[in-house]
Amino acid sequence: MNIWIVEDDAGYRRNLRASLELEDQVDVGRVFPACSEFFEALASEASPDVVLMDLGLPGMSGVEAIRKLSRIAPKVAVMVLTVFKEKEKVAAALKAGASGYLLKESDGPEIVQGLREVFADDLSPAVA
């Protein structure tokens, strides 16, 4: 499973990548601090299987990015990984095209399980 991460917090991004790279069958292909770099890479490289997307990003918000990604690469699954737990944020992300939603307080195994569910095209039980 090829994962790309869009996360503006450099420390969290680095730790998340290191944690995910310990998992079998998970390859963190690319990481990005903002959506602009993400979409530039998406235009010139093979698409990932799943994108881990923060919502509070500089420039373009995560919800806007999910909406755009759903239009230009509908086969790429999106798992939101954020601090926002309000129902409105969850609903907006799902309406934009996200397949899953986890909080940053989730531990490594929870994130990997969520990625596997999204990759298998299942709605995360936590979201449901």
PDB file of C-alpha atoms in Angstrom, residues 64-128:
ATOM      1  CA  GLU A  64     -10.717  21.717  -0.277  1.00  0.00           C
ATOM      2  CA  ALA A  65      -7.865  19.366  -1.183  1.00  0.00           C
ATOM      3  CA  ILE A  66     -10.052  16.284  -0.710  1.00  0.00           C
ATOM      4  CA  ARG A  67     -12.717  17.831  -2.954  1.00  0.00           C
ATOM      5  CA  LYS A  68     -10.127  18.609  -5.657  1.00  0.00           C
ATOM      6  CA  LEU A  69      -8.498  15.174  -5.364  1.00  0.00           C
ATOM      7  CA  SER A  70     -11.899  13.485  -5.711  1.00  0.00           C
ATOM      8  CA  ARG A  71     -12.353  15.286  -9.047  1.00  0.00           C
ATOM      9  CA  ILE A  72      -8.913  14.684 -10.545  1.00  0.00           C
ATOM     10  CA  ALA A  73      -7.996  11.271  -9.051  1.00  0.00           C
ATOM     11  CA  PRO A  74     -11.188   9.588  -7.829  1.00  0.00           C
ATOM     12  CA  LYS A  75      -9.484   6.215  -7.306  1.00  0.00           C
ATOM     13  CA  VAL A  76      -7.127   7.620  -4.647  1.00  0.00           C
ATOM     14  CA  ALA A  77      -8.563   6.990  -1.169  1.00  0.00           C
ATOM     15  CA  VAL A  78      -8.250   9.660   1.529  1.00  0.00           C
ATOM     16  CA  MET A  79      -7.901   9.081   5.258  1.00  0.00           C
ATOM     17  CA  VAL A  80      -8.197  12.270   7.281  1.00  0.00           C
ATOM     18  CA  LEU A  81      -5.818  12.477  10.243  1.00  0.00           C
ATOM     19  CA  THR A  82      -6.476  15.618  12.274  1.00  0.00           C
ATOM     20  CA  VAL A  83      -7.084  17.166  15.686  1.00  0.00           C
ATOM     21  CA  PHE A  84     -10.617  18.280  14.786  1.00  0.00           C
ATOM     22  CA  LYS A  85     -13.319  16.076  16.294  1.00  0.00           C
ATOM     23  CA  GLU A  86     -16.398  18.207  15.641  1.00  0.00           C
ATOM     24  CA  LYS A  87     -19.191  16.429  13.737  1.00  0.00           C
ATOM     25  CA  GLU A  88     -19.292  19.264  11.198  1.00  0.00           C
ATOM     26  CA  LYS A  89     -15.628  18.712  10.294  1.00  0.00           C
ATOM     27  CA  VAL A  90     -16.156  14.959   9.920  1.00  0.00           C
ATOM     28  CA  ALA A  91     -19.247  15.500   7.764  1.00  0.00           C
ATOM     29  CA  ALA A  92     -17.500  18.092   5.570  1.00  0.00           C
ATOM     30  CA  ALA A  93     -14.521  15.787   4.975  1.00  0.00           C
ATOM     31  CA  LEU A  94     -16.740  12.807   4.119  1.00  0.00           C
ATOM     32  CA  LYS A  95     -18.930  14.914   1.843  1.00  0.00           C
ATOM     33  CA  ALA A  96     -15.777  16.138   0.064  1.00  0.00           C
ATOM     34  CA  GLY A  97     -14.760  12.524  -0.607  1.00  0.00           C
ATOM     35  CA  ALA A  98     -12.762  11.227   2.381  1.00  0.00           C
ATOM     36  CA  SER A  99     -13.138   7.515   3.096  1.00  0.00           C
ATOM     37  CA  GLY A 100     -11.996   7.627   6.709  1.00  0.00           C
ATOM     38  CA  TYR A 101     -11.361   9.993   9.592  1.00  0.00           C
ATOM     39  CA  LEU A 102      -8.990   9.543  12.513  1.00  0.00           C
ATOM     40  CA  LEU A 103      -7.791  11.843  15.245  1.00  0.00           C
ATOM     41  CA  LYS A 104      -4.099  12.540  15.727  1.00  0.00           C
ATOM     42  CA  GLU A 105      -4.407  11.068  19.202  1.00  0.00           C
ATOM     43  CA  SER A 106      -4.785   7.653  17.493  1.00  0.00           C
ATOM     44  CA  ASP A 107      -1.849   5.316  18.009  1.00  0.00           C
ATOM     45  CA  GLY A 108       0.154   3.631  15.251  1.00  0.00           C
ATOM     46  CA  PRO A 109      -1.872   0.392  15.108  1.00  0.00           C
ATOM     47  CA  GLU A 110      -5.153   2.365  14.906  1.00  0.00           C
ATOM     48  CA  ILE A 111      -3.810   4.457  12.031  1.00  0.00           C
ATOM     49  CA  VAL A 112      -2.569   1.379  10.163  1.00  0.00           C
ATOM     50  CA  GLN A 113      -5.918  -0.377  10.682  1.00  0.00           C
ATOM     51  CA  GLY A 114      -7.719   2.711   9.372  1.00  0.00           C
ATOM     52  CA  LEU A 115      -5.446   2.811   6.325  1.00  0.00           C
ATOM     53  CA  ARG A 116      -6.143  -0.849   5.625  1.00  0.00           C
ATOM     54  CA  GLU A 117      -9.898  -0.285   5.882  1.00  0.00           C
ATOM     55  CA  VAL A 118      -9.755   2.695   3.534  1.00  0.00           C
ATOM     56  CA  PHE A 119      -7.502   0.781   1.126  1.00  0.00           C
ATOM     57  CA  ALA A 120     -10.014  -2.106   1.167  1.00  0.00           C
ATOM     58  CA  ASP A 121     -12.758   0.455   0.426  1.00  0.00           C
ATOM     59  CA  ASP A 122     -14.470   0.006   3.780  1.00  0.00           C
ATOM     60  CA  LEU A 123     -15.789   2.891   5.853  1.00  0.00           C
ATOM     61  CA  SER A 124     -13.910   3.092   9.130  1.00  0.00           C
ATOM     62  CA  PRO A 125     -16.026   1.883  12.087  1.00  0.00           C
ATOM     63  CA  ALA A 126     -14.981   4.994  14.020  1.00  0.00           C
ATOM     64  CA  VAL A 127     -16.463   7.201  11.301  1.00  0.00           C
ATOM     65  CA  ALA A 128     -19.635   5.146  11.023  1.00  0.00           C
TER      66      ALA A 128
END
